[in-house]
Amino acid sequence: MSAIKMKRVLTTPALIAFGLAYMVPLGIFTTYGEVTVASNGHLPIAYVITLAMIFFTALSYCRMANKLPIAGSAYSYVQHTFGGRIGFLVGWAQILDYLFLPILNYLALGIYLNEAFPSIPAYVFVLGSLCSVS
């Protein structure tokens, strides 16, 4: 019996677009000012450190993809390396991440725009952004 393989369908531009959308460029607008003040101006160094960590994570994925050329993201790598149970947990963690991160982004957008336009309730912006992407 042959192993079931997933077909790779995303192109490099599509992966880059997904990555940029997932990193939430809006986040910098909703947090930068407040966090810079709270950290006494040290937020840019936190972004530089984060950039370095993301670089090493991307490098790790490149190496894993060369050693284990299968589709399926972190789940496949963990399942192959540590077994099905740990892979299952990582897969569920990814699903929850994909579910809750957009919710947090819409809430942050609503709060941010409510600060800019106080006469409009935050939930209007949250609902509006949800409707615009569905």
GROMACS .gro file of C-alpha atoms in nm, residues 51-129:
model
   79
   51LEU     CA    1   1.276   3.935   1.275
   52ALA     CA    2   1.585   3.731   1.364
   53MET     CA    3   1.372   3.456   1.520
   54ILE     CA    4   1.144   3.446   1.216
   55PHE     CA    5   1.451   3.417   0.992
   56PHE     CA    6   1.576   3.115   1.189
   57THR     CA    7   1.229   2.960   1.183
   58ALA     CA    8   1.212   3.002   0.805
   59LEU     CA    9   1.560   2.851   0.775
   60SER     CA   10   1.448   2.555   0.986
   61TYR     CA   11   1.145   2.500   0.762
   62CYS     CA   12   1.370   2.512   0.455
   63ARG     CA   13   1.592   2.241   0.601
   64MET     CA   14   1.296   2.030   0.711
   65ALA     CA   15   1.140   2.059   0.366
   66ASN     CA   16   1.465   1.937   0.209
   67LYS     CA   17   1.491   1.640   0.446
   68LEU     CA   18   1.119   1.555   0.440
   69PRO     CA   19   0.967   1.677   0.111
   70ILE     CA   20   0.598   1.632   0.192
   71ALA     CA   21   0.315   1.882   0.211
   72GLY     CA   22   0.131   1.941   0.535
   73SER     CA   23   0.315   2.207   0.734
   74ALA     CA   24   0.431   2.160   1.092
   75TYR     CA   25   0.188   1.873   1.149
   76SER     CA   26   0.365   1.653   0.893
   77TYR     CA   27   0.710   1.730   1.027
   78VAL     CA   28   0.614   1.671   1.390
   79GLN     CA   29   0.412   1.359   1.308
   80HIS     CA   30   0.704   1.212   1.111
   81THR     CA   31   0.963   1.306   1.375
   82PHE     CA   32   0.782   1.256   1.707
   83GLY     CA   33   0.488   1.033   1.618
   84GLY     CA   34   0.117   1.058   1.557
   85ARG     CA   35   0.004   1.172   1.902
   86ILE     CA   36   0.232   1.474   1.918
   87GLY     CA   37   0.156   1.547   1.551
   88PHE     CA   38  -0.215   1.537   1.631
   89LEU     CA   39  -0.167   1.793   1.910
   90VAL     CA   40   0.036   2.021   1.683
   91GLY     CA   41  -0.230   1.992   1.413
   92TRP     CA   42  -0.502   2.093   1.657
   93ALA     CA   43  -0.289   2.380   1.787
   94GLN     CA   44  -0.256   2.503   1.429
   95ILE     CA   45  -0.630   2.479   1.369
   96LEU     CA   46  -0.702   2.676   1.685
   97ASP     CA   47  -0.440   2.933   1.584
   98TYR     CA   48  -0.599   2.972   1.241
   99LEU     CA   49  -0.938   3.009   1.408
  100PHE     CA   50  -0.858   3.252   1.689
  101LEU     CA   51  -0.593   3.477   1.530
  102PRO     CA   52  -0.836   3.630   1.278
  103ILE     CA   53  -1.088   3.687   1.557
  104LEU     CA   54  -0.827   3.878   1.757
  105ASN     CA   55  -0.731   4.077   1.448
  106TYR     CA   56  -1.090   4.185   1.384
  107LEU     CA   57  -1.127   4.286   1.749
  108ALA     CA   58  -0.801   4.486   1.736
  109LEU     CA   59  -0.916   4.655   1.415
  110GLY     CA   60  -1.250   4.747   1.576
  111ILE     CA   61  -1.081   4.892   1.884
  112TYR     CA   62  -0.827   5.083   1.675
  113LEU     CA   63  -1.087   5.234   1.443
  114ASN     CA   64  -1.316   5.312   1.737
  115GLU     CA   65  -1.033   5.523   1.882
  116ALA     CA   66  -1.001   5.705   1.551
  117PHE     CA   67  -1.379   5.744   1.510
  118PRO     CA   68  -1.527   5.743   1.863
  119SER     CA   69  -1.883   5.810   1.748
  120ILE     CA   70  -1.896   5.470   1.577
  121PRO     CA   71  -1.902   5.167   1.811
  122ALA     CA   72  -1.616   4.918   1.778
  123TYR     CA   73  -1.853   4.631   1.698
  124VAL     CA   74  -1.962   4.811   1.379
  125PHE     CA   75  -1.604   4.799   1.252
  126VAL     CA   76  -1.565   4.437   1.361
  127LEU     CA   77  -1.885   4.332   1.183
  128GLY     CA   78  -1.797   4.544   0.879
  129SER     CA   79  -1.454   4.384   0.845
   0.00000   0.00000   0.00000
